[in-house]
Amino acid sequence: MAEKDVPQYRRGWLEQLPGELTRWEQSGLISNEQAGAIRALYPVPERSGSRLTRFLTVMAVILIGLGVVLFVAAHWEEMDRWLKVTLLLVAMLGSYGSGWWLSYGRGSYPKVGRALILLGCLIYGADIFLIAQIFHLSAHWPNGLLLWSLGTLAVAWAAHDELPLTLAALLLGIWTASEQGDFGRLNGWYLLLNFGLVLPLVWRLRSRWALGLTALGTGLWWLVGTLEAQGHDVPGVAMVAVGLLGLALWGIAVYGAGAAMPRWGSLSLRLAGSLMALIGLFVLSFGDLLKNANLREAPLSVWPRLAAGVLLALALAGAYLLARRQRWEGIGAALVALAASSIWFLPGNAWAALPTNLALLAAIGGLLIVGIRTRSSLLLAAALVGFGADVIGRYFDFFWATLDRSLFFLAGGLLLLAVGALLERQGRRLARDWEVMEDA
Amino acid sequence: MRKPWLWAAIALQVLVLAVMMGINLFTLQTGVAVRLKTEPRDPFDPLRGAYVHLQPAIARLDAALFPGDVRTLNSGDTVYVTLHPDQPYWRAVAVGRERPRFWPDEVAVRAQVQYVDTYQDRGIFLRYSFQDFFTTDERARKLELQRTGVDMEIRVDRFGNGALEKVYVDGEPLNWQ
């Protein structure tokens, strides 16, 4: 909740509430779950100083973590094996111990304490790989990432803390990309861990960063899995097109889910969804790719087609959720999903890219409008980056050699003029709102 | 709230690290010593640092050592290689999916199939858990240039785990912590 939205007469009460809730919990008046529910109902508006403190402490622990690892590495060869192990364990336990004491023992510096617990998780990961070095262990190396993420997830659950949860979500994504990319495994375990262990905690902690990373990780799982599904019997370029289409459809589904989410998760899902949709649509907008993929004729088994059908259904469900809030946005998302899916039915020539090009432009335009309407600088940035990439991509795309390229640039320029006019019309109100947000 | 479960989660992490070390130490303490001829290679891994990849002679096996159709072996499959003592190095006499029954002086070590070359019939390519030797950049480069005269001594325990114990260069053991 932005500070400007908090009524003046409630500000002091909101800031007193957390301390009172702790007192009520300790005296048994309310349970831990009830306290959490009340805190979620009345979030304290974060002051800019508080955000700065959190940023500084997280940066500090990352620097300390790197410093520890580099210090040990610099004196590695001189140290006895057991001294190295002792040092690593002391660093990890010391970080956890001091973090626990500052957060929950004495409780006087909770933010610094939580950052130290995050540092403990980082050192745990470093310990896994350094112990493998010390003992010359060369097992299946992605297992090290899996152990790191599971251990961090255990800390996240035990401490009910967003920081290790976000780290665990990131590590699981890297793990699945390694397993699938380097070893060609489908890795269904990733979905099980994400939906079984990560998402329930994301929901309880209202962790928007972990939510976004989980959505992105699932899209990555799909994309790498389809790319690795190429083989002697499976046409490579066709699977690339299926992978990108699936990524775009998943992105639309996630974006739509953002509309149904409470405020804490809405922006992160919209952002993650729009990134995936834009990336998928952008690569599919190249005529040469679709000409070579020729999905209409490609000898694909039923499984990729079935999977793409399921993703289209999810994308349309997402569009429906959007339409319940803002009709034009939902209809636009549905049309983008259907236009992208048309590549299954179009002949294998460069014109098959026309619907995906239109879908990409519509997605960028829609994102621009939503970004302006909701005053979200992140969505606006995503739209502008997407537009810039599209312009550059079209310049190099041989497909557009069949048309006068100048027509495309004229169209792009006219679109920007229209956006500029819209911005100017909103201009004074927008500038005042941006200033308020910067001051906050 | 003092979060007592946090210490359980931390204990779990310490247990993971202890098990990693424990398995290796168990193999080194109880395993049979096996000497193998190797060829070093010097890759670099940003996550794991400088190391020498020691390629033992048993990393490539003749397809005839596998009973049955070797094309049924897939990348990532676990197999067991039976090693027989010979002078100066042990040699592979069989490879199979199950831990085999072997003679008293033989051992069976676990490996992972990297790929099977049925096109040029170059055999079965395997990866073992003791092939990476972590060391300084300088030593890694020297070892790679060495190419010949590098041997490794491993320990193989009764479960088929292998652990690197010593590296020899021209008959002399390398010193490492």
XYZ file of C-alpha atoms in Angstrom:
617
model
C 0.000 0.000 0.000
C 1.531 3.339 -0.966
C 1.843 5.873 1.772
C -0.388 8.338 -0.037
C -3.289 5.849 0.093
C -3.252 5.580 3.909
C -5.773 7.890 5.613
C -3.959 10.265 7.941
C -5.875 9.381 11.073
C -4.945 5.666 10.745
C -1.210 5.993 10.159
C -0.130 6.001 13.793
C -2.532 3.204 14.655
C -1.200 1.063 11.789
C 2.362 1.526 12.974
C 1.437 0.558 16.547
C -0.544 -2.483 15.497
C 2.365 -4.960 14.876
C 3.763 -4.408 18.379
C 0.317 -4.909 19.893
C -0.252 -8.077 17.874
C 3.021 -9.533 19.213
C 1.886 -8.746 22.774
C -1.506 -10.364 22.198
C 0.142 -13.452 20.727
C 2.567 -13.839 23.614
C -0.230 -13.565 26.170
C -2.277 -16.160 24.286
C -5.139 -13.838 23.307
C -4.780 -14.707 19.641
C -3.042 -17.482 17.731
C -0.152 -17.113 15.307
C -2.509 -17.631 12.339
C -4.917 -14.960 13.589
C -2.042 -12.514 14.055
C -0.860 -13.202 10.513
C -4.373 -12.666 9.134
C -4.725 -9.326 10.950
C -1.278 -8.203 9.748
C -2.235 -9.074 6.158
C -5.475 -7.110 6.509
C -3.712 -3.979 7.752
C -0.303 -3.822 6.059
C 1.884 -1.056 7.410
C 2.857 1.362 4.649
C 6.587 1.021 4.215
C 8.498 4.205 4.624
C 11.206 4.879 2.106
C 13.802 4.682 4.898
C 12.650 1.161 5.720
C 13.007 0.071 2.094
C 16.488 1.574 1.986
C 17.465 -0.329 5.143
C 16.307 -3.597 3.647
C 18.130 -2.941 0.375
C 21.356 -2.011 2.164
C 21.289 -5.028 4.473
C 20.628 -7.469 1.622
C 23.436 -5.925 -0.456
C 25.691 -6.071 2.606
C 25.111 -9.777 3.186
C 25.687 -10.573 -0.489
C 28.997 -8.699 -0.352
C 29.980 -10.414 2.903
C 29.077 -13.792 1.436
C 31.217 -13.157 -1.617
C 34.030 -11.873 0.570
C 33.988 -15.041 2.690
C 34.136 -17.269 -0.356
C 36.918 -15.246 -2.011
C 38.959 -15.090 1.205
C 38.780 -18.833 1.619
C 39.572 -19.410 -2.053
C 42.663 -17.177 -1.850
C 44.164 -19.245 0.984
C 42.762 -22.563 -0.086
C 45.875 -24.522 -0.897
C 47.595 -23.581 2.372
C 44.820 -24.917 4.594
C 44.344 -28.398 5.978
C 41.203 -30.151 4.726
C 39.519 -30.256 8.153
C 40.370 -26.615 8.853
C 38.584 -25.715 5.612
C 35.497 -27.706 6.620
C 35.509 -26.179 10.108
C 35.770 -22.681 8.672
C 32.875 -23.271 6.308
C 30.616 -24.700 9.015
C 31.505 -21.946 11.488
C 30.715 -19.274 8.884
C 27.357 -20.853 8.116
C 26.302 -21.508 11.717
C 27.636 -18.144 12.864
C 25.534 -16.365 10.294
C 22.417 -18.306 11.202
C 23.045 -17.920 14.922
C 23.544 -14.168 14.831
C 20.594 -13.799 12.467
C 18.327 -15.779 14.785
C 19.474 -13.805 17.821
C 18.896 -10.418 16.204
C 15.523 -11.432 14.708
C 13.930 -13.713 17.248
C 16.134 -13.929 20.347
C 16.778 -10.373 21.337
C 14.662 -9.159 18.420
C 16.163 -5.691 18.363
C 17.344 -5.684 14.717
C 14.903 -7.907 12.823
C 15.814 -6.649 9.334
C 19.550 -7.178 9.847
C 18.778 -10.535 11.448
C 16.746 -11.701 8.482
C 19.504 -10.600 6.128
C 22.005 -12.662 8.141
C 19.743 -15.712 7.850
C 19.750 -15.178 4.075
C 23.544 -15.006 4.242
C 23.504 -18.352 6.040
C 21.566 -19.830 3.111
C 24.084 -18.394 0.641
C 26.994 -19.820 2.633
C 25.209 -23.202 2.758
C 25.189 -23.261 -1.035
C 28.840 -22.286 -1.220
C 29.614 -25.024 1.334
C 28.035 -27.704 -0.867
C 30.266 -26.876 -3.815
C 33.371 -26.204 -1.721
C 33.029 -29.506 0.170
C 32.665 -31.264 -3.179
C 35.964 -29.604 -4.133
C 37.725 -30.502 -0.896
C 36.784 -34.177 -1.204
C 37.044 -34.270 -5.024
C 33.446 -35.322 -5.434
C 32.222 -35.297 -9.021
C 28.679 -36.586 -8.863
C 25.822 -35.336 -11.041
C 26.465 -31.618 -10.448
C 22.888 -30.212 -10.673
C 22.229 -32.245 -7.517
C 24.256 -29.593 -5.710
C 21.773 -26.923 -6.831
C 18.867 -29.146 -5.796
C 20.306 -29.722 -2.326
C 20.938 -25.975 -1.990
C 17.393 -25.055 -2.984
C 15.760 -27.704 -0.756
C 17.844 -26.676 2.241
C 16.971 -23.020 1.646
C 13.294 -23.916 1.243
C 13.410 -25.710 4.605
C 14.732 -22.509 6.227
C 12.044 -20.459 4.445
C 9.299 -22.706 5.819
C 10.790 -22.818 9.309
C 11.349 -19.064 9.560
C 8.339 -18.059 7.444
C 10.644 -15.636 5.708
C 10.320 -14.218 2.210
C 14.049 -13.760 1.567
C 15.101 -17.457 1.622
C 11.857 -18.340 -0.156
C 12.779 -16.036 -3.053
C 16.289 -17.501 -3.159
C 14.861 -21.035 -3.192
C 12.498 -20.178 -6.069
C 15.418 -18.769 -8.062
C 17.639 -21.785 -7.350
C 14.947 -24.270 -8.366
C 14.628 -22.488 -11.709
C 18.382 -22.693 -12.302
C 18.354 -26.345 -11.228
C 15.671 -27.372 -13.669
C 17.333 -25.456 -16.522
C 20.586 -27.360 -15.779
C 18.931 -30.785 -15.538
C 16.947 -30.266 -18.687
C 19.535 -28.356 -20.685
C 22.666 -30.316 -19.805
C 21.203 -33.788 -19.293
C 18.089 -33.777 -21.449
C 15.749 -34.809 -18.620
C 12.052 -33.869 -18.542
C 12.313 -33.127 -14.801
C 8.686 -33.348 -13.714
C 10.006 -33.050 -10.131
C 10.381 -29.327 -10.704
C 6.611 -28.868 -11.080
C 5.972 -31.049 -8.044
C 8.360 -29.052 -5.870
C 7.079 -25.711 -7.148
C 3.392 -26.381 -6.764
C 3.723 -28.602 -3.704
C 6.274 -26.754 -1.574
C 6.981 -23.293 -2.964
C 3.562 -21.940 -3.938
C 1.796 -22.743 -0.633
C 4.445 -20.739 1.226
C 4.337 -17.970 -1.392
C 0.630 -17.639 -0.681
C 1.073 -17.615 3.087
C 3.853 -15.030 3.025
C 2.377 -12.972 0.165
C 5.784 -13.026 -1.496
C 5.464 -11.260 -4.837
C 9.077 -11.833 -5.885
C 8.922 -15.573 -5.282
C 5.568 -15.690 -7.054
C 6.985 -14.008 -10.149
C 10.061 -16.232 -10.157
C 7.926 -19.364 -9.855
C 5.804 -18.295 -12.812
C 8.926 -17.507 -14.869
C 10.547 -20.785 -13.802
C 7.549 -22.783 -14.996
C 7.733 -21.051 -18.381
C 11.448 -21.812 -18.542
C 10.751 -25.476 -17.650
C 8.372 -25.734 -20.582
C 10.685 -23.954 -23.030
C 13.887 -25.888 -22.202
C 11.923 -29.148 -22.095
C 10.584 -28.668 -25.625
C 13.973 -27.572 -26.963
C 15.568 -30.711 -25.512
C 12.799 -32.894 -26.946
C 14.444 -32.630 -30.345
C 15.907 -35.867 -31.557
C 16.347 -37.979 -34.617
C 12.607 -38.541 -35.006
C 11.469 -35.145 -33.750
C 11.956 -32.160 -36.047
C 14.080 -29.584 -34.200
C 12.742 -26.302 -35.596
C 9.139 -27.428 -35.170
C 9.765 -28.147 -31.477
C 11.363 -24.704 -31.098
C 8.170 -23.150 -32.467
C 6.036 -25.296 -30.153
C 8.201 -24.271 -27.204
C 7.920 -20.560 -27.969
C 4.177 -20.767 -28.604
C 3.742 -22.539 -25.271
C 5.824 -19.870 -23.537
C 3.665 -17.095 -25.028
C 0.407 -18.847 -24.067
C 1.663 -19.546 -20.539
C 2.632 -15.883 -20.309
C -0.917 -14.807 -21.241
C -2.364 -17.267 -18.695
C -0.081 -15.905 -15.952
C -0.894 -12.312 -16.906
C -4.596 -13.105 -16.673
C -4.108 -14.803 -13.312
C -2.587 -11.527 -12.138
C -5.970 -9.886 -12.608
C -7.596 -12.324 -10.186
C -4.814 -12.045 -7.603
C -4.951 -9.831 -4.542
C -2.976 -6.631 -4.843
C 0.267 -8.089 -3.472
C 0.649 -10.581 -6.314
C -1.034 -8.783 -9.194
C 1.883 -6.754 -10.539
C 4.474 -9.528 -10.316
C 2.255 -11.954 -12.255
C 1.361 -9.323 -14.833
C 5.045 -8.492 -15.285
C 6.200 -12.122 -15.446
C 3.371 -12.982 -17.815
C 3.989 -10.051 -20.125
C 7.732 -10.828 -20.302
C 7.091 -14.440 -21.306
C 4.372 -13.525 -23.800
C 6.510 -10.818 -25.428
C 9.576 -13.067 -25.708
C 7.569 -15.946 -27.194
C 5.691 -13.738 -29.649
C 8.815 -11.806 -30.628
C 10.773 -14.885 -31.703
C 7.683 -16.327 -33.426
C 7.326 -13.110 -35.422
C 10.259 -14.095 -37.646
C 8.970 -15.527 -40.931
C 11.975 -17.755 -41.566
C 11.454 -19.626 -38.301
C 7.816 -20.410 -39.038
C 8.589 -21.271 -42.651
C 11.102 -23.902 -41.513
C 8.947 -25.081 -38.610
C 5.835 -25.570 -40.800
C 3.739 -26.870 -37.906
C 0.863 -27.778 -40.199
C 2.984 -30.438 -41.924
C 5.510 -31.292 -39.190
C 5.465 -34.968 -38.099
C 4.861 -34.272 -34.434
C 3.343 -36.795 -32.062
C 0.100 -36.127 -30.196
C 1.851 -34.962 -26.997
C 3.168 -31.551 -28.147
C -0.198 -30.812 -29.773
C -2.069 -31.839 -26.631
C 0.229 -29.781 -24.418
C -0.187 -26.726 -26.660
C -3.956 -27.225 -26.499
C -3.880 -27.268 -22.706
C -1.788 -24.084 -22.677
C -4.227 -22.387 -25.060
C -7.068 -23.333 -22.714
C -5.121 -21.818 -19.793
C -4.451 -18.654 -21.794
C -8.149 -18.295 -22.625
C -9.004 -18.870 -18.970
C -6.576 -16.079 -18.113
C -8.239 -13.856 -20.696
C -11.613 -14.581 -19.129
C -10.307 -13.512 -15.710
C -9.007 -10.312 -17.301
C -12.322 -9.639 -19.028
C -14.129 -9.758 -15.681
C -12.090 -6.719 -14.603
C -11.629 -4.907 -17.891
C -13.495 -6.256 -20.893
C -11.265 -4.852 -23.651
C -8.143 -6.243 -21.959
C -9.614 -9.745 -21.749
C -10.810 -9.727 -25.336
C -7.422 -8.450 -26.483
C -5.582 -11.193 -24.584
C -7.863 -13.870 -26.058
C -7.304 -12.564 -29.585
C -3.530 -12.509 -29.057
C -3.613 -16.128 -27.826
C -5.742 -17.265 -30.766
C -3.638 -15.366 -33.295
C -0.458 -16.947 -31.943
C -2.040 -20.429 -32.040
C -2.981 -19.986 -35.695
C 0.566 -21.054 -36.648
C -0.649 -24.669 -36.284
C -2.958 -24.214 -39.267
C -1.136 -21.846 -41.598
C 0.978 -23.080 -44.536
C 4.729 -23.253 -44.150
C 5.716 -19.990 -45.727
C 6.857 -16.622 -44.414
C 3.274 -15.248 -44.330
C 2.578 -17.575 -41.414
C 4.327 -14.901 -39.341
C 1.674 -12.257 -40.096
C -0.707 -13.234 -37.245
C 2.156 -13.420 -34.720
C 3.422 -10.018 -35.824
C -0.027 -8.530 -35.337
C -0.364 -10.349 -32.003
C 2.975 -8.920 -30.873
C 1.994 -5.364 -31.810
C -1.358 -5.777 -30.064
C 0.344 -7.130 -26.947
C 2.806 -4.230 -26.856
C 0.058 -1.671 -27.436
C -2.163 -3.237 -24.795
C 0.671 -3.321 -22.287
C 1.402 0.349 -22.938
C -2.195 1.295 -22.254
C -2.387 -0.852 -19.105
C 0.918 0.573 -17.891
C -0.337 4.141 -18.336
C -3.719 3.377 -16.814
C -2.314 1.635 -13.722
C 0.672 3.984 -13.481
C 3.072 1.067 -13.475
C 6.546 2.064 -14.606
C 7.567 -1.617 -14.824
C 4.801 -2.545 -17.272
C 5.534 0.577 -19.306
C 9.221 -0.324 -19.398
C 8.385 -3.862 -20.558
C 6.188 -2.475 -23.330
C 8.797 0.011 -24.501
C 11.579 -2.599 -24.474
C 9.278 -4.922 -26.415
C 8.564 -2.197 -28.922
C 12.251 -1.383 -29.361
C 13.108 -5.050 -29.862
C 10.280 -5.388 -32.382
C 11.504 -2.441 -34.424
C 15.069 -3.760 -34.502
C 13.857 -7.289 -35.224
C 11.720 -6.184 -38.128
C 14.656 -4.363 -39.654
C 16.639 -7.586 -39.791
C 13.741 -9.882 -40.562
C 13.885 -11.026 -44.146
C 10.138 -11.528 -44.117
C 9.636 -7.792 -44.285
C 11.784 -7.661 -47.393
C 8.606 -8.583 -49.206
C 7.165 -5.246 -48.163
C 8.666 -1.813 -48.288
C 10.344 -1.572 -44.866
C 9.715 2.117 -44.796
C 6.002 1.324 -44.436
C 6.721 -0.521 -41.225
C 8.778 2.301 -39.785
C 6.094 4.792 -40.763
C 3.513 2.661 -38.971
C 5.779 2.388 -35.927
C 6.333 6.126 -35.874
C 2.600 6.828 -36.118
C 1.968 4.460 -33.228
C 4.514 6.279 -31.093
C 2.939 9.630 -31.989
C -0.428 8.303 -30.877
C 1.098 7.120 -27.597
C 2.775 10.484 -27.149
C -0.538 12.282 -27.691
C -2.197 10.041 -25.132
C 0.607 10.735 -22.678
C 0.315 14.462 -23.216
C -3.416 14.304 -22.590
C -2.738 12.464 -19.338
C 0.435 14.484 -18.920
C -0.213 16.803 -16.032
C -1.965 14.197 -13.940
C 0.729 11.616 -14.714
C 3.608 13.945 -13.884
C 2.034 14.809 -10.542
C 1.527 11.119 -9.758
C 5.093 10.154 -10.772
C 6.448 12.909 -8.470
C 4.416 11.582 -5.555
C 5.704 8.053 -6.230
C 9.337 9.252 -6.395
C 8.948 11.112 -3.085
C 7.517 7.963 -1.478
C 8.032 -16.175 18.225
C 11.448 -17.801 18.538
C 11.069 -20.072 15.491
C 12.372 -23.346 17.022
C 11.870 -25.147 13.713
C 14.525 -22.915 12.183
C 17.199 -24.858 14.060
C 15.761 -28.111 12.719
C 16.097 -26.764 9.173
C 19.677 -25.669 9.857
C 20.438 -29.101 11.347
C 19.103 -30.633 8.127
C 21.564 -28.543 6.123
C 24.449 -29.623 8.368
C 23.292 -33.241 7.949
C 23.396 -32.881 4.148
C 26.977 -31.618 4.304
C 27.920 -34.367 6.773
C 26.453 -37.083 4.547
C 28.391 -35.738 1.532
C 31.629 -36.009 3.507
C 30.615 -39.221 5.272
C 29.994 -41.252 2.131
C 33.372 -40.229 0.740
C 35.213 -40.979 3.994
C 33.483 -44.373 4.332
C 34.653 -45.342 0.846
C 38.203 -44.168 1.529
C 38.356 -46.052 4.840
C 36.729 -49.342 3.822
C 37.250 -49.588 0.065
C 39.663 -51.674 -1.972
C 42.578 -49.758 -3.536
C 42.466 -49.753 -7.349
C 45.123 -48.232 -9.579
C 44.108 -46.895 -12.994
C 45.908 -45.336 -15.934
C 44.546 -41.876 -16.787
C 44.743 -39.014 -19.200
C 44.204 -35.551 -17.667
C 42.120 -32.771 -19.239
C 41.880 -29.232 -17.906
C 38.432 -27.656 -18.076
C 37.180 -24.756 -15.912
C 33.858 -24.558 -14.220
C 32.678 -21.153 -12.927
C 30.742 -22.843 -10.100
C 33.385 -25.344 -9.116
C 36.637 -23.567 -9.978
C 39.817 -24.937 -11.541
C 40.028 -28.703 -11.763
C 41.603 -31.466 -13.801
C 39.347 -33.983 -15.414
C 41.108 -37.327 -15.026
C 39.997 -39.637 -17.799
C 40.720 -43.238 -16.684
C 41.232 -45.941 -19.272
C 38.030 -47.608 -18.036
C 36.003 -44.541 -19.110
C 35.673 -46.139 -22.547
C 34.725 -49.791 -22.685
C 34.319 -52.232 -25.501
C 30.634 -52.870 -26.262
C 31.329 -56.617 -26.104
C 31.698 -56.335 -22.309
C 27.966 -55.597 -22.011
C 25.775 -58.724 -22.074
C 22.865 -58.042 -24.407
C 22.134 -55.282 -26.902
C 24.289 -52.261 -26.093
C 21.781 -49.987 -27.898
C 19.434 -50.447 -24.936
C 21.822 -48.328 -22.854
C 20.797 -44.653 -22.663
C 22.662 -41.571 -21.565
C 22.309 -41.184 -17.792
C 21.815 -44.898 -17.085
C 23.669 -46.297 -14.075
C 25.870 -49.315 -14.671
C 28.420 -51.327 -12.679
C 31.886 -52.068 -14.068
C 33.669 -55.161 -12.781
C 37.410 -54.567 -12.344
C 40.011 -57.316 -12.162
C 43.500 -56.737 -10.698
C 46.295 -56.750 -13.210
C 49.819 -55.319 -13.348
C 50.354 -52.411 -13.249
C 46.692 -51.359 -13.632
C 43.311 -52.916 -12.973
C 41.230 -53.681 -16.040
C 37.520 -53.851 -16.790
C 36.190 -57.336 -17.475
C 32.422 -56.768 -17.548
C 29.762 -54.059 -17.401
C 26.099 -54.472 -16.471
C 23.021 -52.782 -15.048
C 23.021 -54.724 -11.763
C 25.777 -55.088 -9.182
C 27.365 -58.347 -10.269
C 28.610 -61.366 -8.385
C 32.368 -61.360 -8.774
C 35.476 -63.187 -7.670
C 36.970 -62.326 -4.242
C 39.785 -60.190 -5.642
C 37.517 -58.260 -8.014
C 35.470 -55.103 -7.357
C 32.440 -53.487 -9.029
C 32.368 -49.691 -9.348
C 29.323 -47.589 -10.230
C 29.340 -45.386 -13.361
C 26.940 -43.331 -15.433
C 26.594 -43.866 -19.174
C 27.511 -40.732 -21.147
C 26.791 -42.207 -24.571
C 27.102 -45.342 -26.638
C 28.809 -45.052 -29.987
C 27.087 -47.580 -32.213
C 27.842 -45.683 -35.407
C 31.625 -45.896 -35.417
C 31.581 -48.754 -32.902
C 33.897 -46.998 -30.493
C 32.158 -48.497 -27.474
C 30.505 -47.337 -24.265
C 31.568 -43.992 -22.776
C 31.191 -43.761 -18.995
C 31.537 -41.151 -16.270
C 32.677 -42.003 -12.732
C 32.323 -40.099 -9.466
C 36.082 -39.834 -8.907
C 37.176 -38.230 -12.172
C 37.517 -34.596 -11.085
C 40.642 -33.488 -9.231
C 40.298 -29.968 -7.825
C 43.535 -28.037 -7.637
C 45.179 -24.705 -8.443
C 45.188 -23.283 -11.973
C 48.945 -23.731 -12.232
C 48.949 -27.381 -11.227
C 45.940 -28.096 -13.409
C 47.726 -26.674 -16.466
C 50.903 -28.666 -15.682
C 48.920 -31.861 -15.345
C 47.144 -31.276 -18.606
C 50.433 -30.772 -20.414
C 51.725 -33.967 -18.825
C 49.291 -36.138 -20.828
C 51.148 -39.410 -20.046
C 52.581 -40.821 -16.840
C 49.569 -39.794 -14.766
C 47.866 -42.509 -12.707
C 45.106 -42.407 -10.135
C 44.471 -44.602 -7.139
C 40.872 -44.910 -6.052
C 39.035 -46.796 -3.331
C 35.939 -48.808 -4.205
C 33.608 -49.844 -1.382
C 31.166 -52.743 -1.209
C 28.293 -50.589 -2.485
C 30.131 -49.709 -5.694
C 31.053 -46.136 -4.655
C 34.437 -44.928 -5.880
C 36.527 -42.184 -4.247
C 39.765 -40.588 -5.425
C 42.601 -41.255 -2.984
C 45.866 -40.440 -4.762
C 47.141 -38.994 -8.040
C 50.582 -40.083 -9.294
C 52.753 -38.216 -11.787
C 55.607 -40.323 -13.170
C 55.228 -42.676 -10.200
C 55.377 -39.937 -7.539
C 52.212 -39.178 -5.498
C 50.916 -35.596 -5.634
C 50.553 -33.788 -2.338
C 47.171 -32.201 -1.646
C 45.269 -31.252 1.527
